Amino acid sequence: VQLVESGGREVQAGGSLRLSCVVSGLSFDDVAIGWIRQAPGKGREGVSAISERDGSTYYASFVTGRFTISADNTKNTVYLQMNSLRTTDTAIYYCAAMPRRRLNSGNFYSEYQYNYWGQGTQVTVSS
């Protein structure tokens, strides 16, 4: 099992980025994928999650309307389109997998629900 993130870089406030998470060894029929971030000096917090199999998506309130999660089953890849970036979005962004049937609006934000993790990609938003 492997999850590999990419797309993180430094960007100015108000800008956009698209993160990618390539998943191998797992099927979207069986898992849901989430994006979790960790800002400097803080704990991990869930950003968004998707179950490609049934189309369910979830967003944390602080990204709703700015970020969009999507998945391409043909590429086994999950994307996080981030628009209107703020300096407070600066963090390491991880993608992670949990059993698909476990995912719901009450748990997608919890790092403890995820079984497999990528190595993370750094997003830095400068003012």
Coordinates of C-alpha atoms in Angstrom, one line a residue:
V1 CA 0.0 0.0 0.0
Q2 CA 1.3 3.4 -0.9
L3 CA -0.1 6.9 -1.0
V4 CA 2.0 9.6 -2.6
E5 CA 1.2 13.3 -2.5
S6 CA 2.5 16.0 -4.8
G7 CA 1.7 19.5 -5.8
G8 CA 2.7 21.4 -2.7
R9 CA 4.7 24.6 -3.0
E10 CA 4.9 28.2 -2.0
V11 CA 2.1 30.4 -3.3
Q12 CA 0.9 33.9 -2.5
A13 CA -2.3 34.5 -0.5
G14 CA -5.3 34.5 -2.8
G15 CA -3.6 32.0 -5.2
S16 CA -4.5 28.4 -6.0
L17 CA -2.9 25.0 -5.9
R18 CA -3.9 21.5 -6.8
L19 CA -2.6 18.6 -4.7
S20 CA -2.6 15.1 -6.0
C21 CA -2.6 11.8 -4.1
V22 CA -1.7 8.7 -6.1
V23 CA -3.0 5.5 -4.4
S24 CA -1.6 2.1 -5.0
G25 CA -2.4 -1.2 -3.4
L26 CA -5.9 -0.1 -2.5
S27 CA -9.1 0.1 -4.4
F28 CA -11.6 3.0 -4.3
D29 CA -14.2 0.3 -4.0
D30 CA -12.9 -0.4 -0.6
V31 CA -11.5 2.9 0.8
A32 CA -12.3 6.5 1.2
I33 CA -9.5 9.1 0.9
G34 CA -9.0 12.1 3.1
W35 CA -6.8 15.1 3.2
I36 CA -5.5 16.0 6.6
R37 CA -3.1 18.9 7.3
Q38 CA -0.7 19.8 10.1
A39 CA 0.3 23.4 10.6
P40 CA 3.5 24.4 12.4
G41 CA 3.2 23.8 16.1
K42 CA -0.3 22.3 15.8
G43 CA -2.0 19.0 15.6
R44 CA -3.4 17.3 12.5
E45 CA -6.8 18.4 11.3
G46 CA -9.1 17.0 8.7
V47 CA -9.7 19.1 5.6
S48 CA -11.8 17.0 3.3
A49 CA -12.6 13.4 2.3
I50 CA -14.2 11.6 -0.5
S51 CA -15.7 8.2 -1.2
E52 CA -15.3 7.8 -5.0
R53 CA -17.5 4.7 -5.0
D54 CA -20.7 6.6 -3.9
G55 CA -19.7 10.2 -4.6
S56 CA -19.8 11.4 -1.0
T57 CA -17.6 14.4 -0.1
Y58 CA -17.0 16.2 3.1
Y59 CA -15.3 19.5 3.9
A60 CA -14.2 21.2 7.1
S61 CA -15.9 24.5 7.6
F62 CA -12.8 26.5 7.2
V63 CA -12.3 25.3 3.6
T64 CA -15.9 25.1 2.4
G65 CA -16.3 27.1 -0.7
R66 CA -12.6 27.4 -1.3
F67 CA -11.4 23.7 -1.7
T68 CA -12.8 21.0 -3.9
I69 CA -12.0 17.3 -3.6
S70 CA -12.3 14.9 -6.5
A71 CA -11.1 11.5 -7.6
D72 CA -10.2 9.8 -10.9
N73 CA -10.7 6.1 -10.6
T74 CA -8.9 5.4 -13.9
K75 CA -5.7 7.0 -12.4
N76 CA -6.3 5.9 -8.8
T77 CA -5.7 9.5 -7.9
V78 CA -7.5 11.9 -5.5
Y79 CA -7.1 15.7 -6.0
L80 CA -7.6 18.7 -3.7
Q81 CA -8.1 21.9 -5.6
M82 CA -7.4 24.8 -3.3
N83 CA -8.5 28.3 -4.2
S84 CA -8.4 31.6 -2.4
L85 CA -5.5 30.4 -0.3
R86 CA -4.8 32.1 3.0
T87 CA -1.7 32.2 5.1
T88 CA -3.5 30.1 7.7
D89 CA -3.6 27.3 5.1
T90 CA 0.1 26.9 5.5
A91 CA 0.7 23.3 6.5
I92 CA 1.9 19.9 5.5
Y93 CA -0.9 18.2 3.7
Y94 CA -1.3 14.4 4.0
C95 CA -3.6 12.1 2.2
A96 CA -4.8 9.1 4.0
A97 CA -7.1 6.1 3.5
M98 CA -9.9 4.6 5.7
P99 CA -12.4 1.8 5.0
R100 CA -15.0 3.3 2.7
R101 CA -17.9 2.2 4.9
R102 CA -16.5 3.9 7.9
L103 CA -16.5 7.4 6.4
N104 CA -19.2 9.8 7.5
S105 CA -19.6 13.5 8.3
G106 CA -18.8 12.9 11.9
N107 CA -15.4 11.3 11.5
F108 CA -13.7 12.4 8.3
Y109 CA -11.8 15.1 10.2
S110 CA -10.2 12.7 12.7
E111 CA -6.7 11.5 12.0
Y112 CA -7.4 8.4 14.1
Q113 CA -9.9 7.0 11.6
Y114 CA -7.3 6.6 8.8
N115 CA -5.2 3.5 8.5
Y116 CA -2.8 4.4 5.7
W117 CA -0.9 7.6 5.2
G118 CA 1.3 9.3 2.6
Q119 CA 4.4 11.2 3.4
G120 CA 2.9 14.7 3.0
T121 CA 3.5 17.7 0.8
Q122 CA 4.3 21.1 2.1
V123 CA 2.0 24.0 1.2
T124 CA 3.2 27.5 2.1
V125 CA 1.0 30.5 1.6
S126 CA 2.8 33.8 1.9
S127 CA 1.3 37.2 2.4

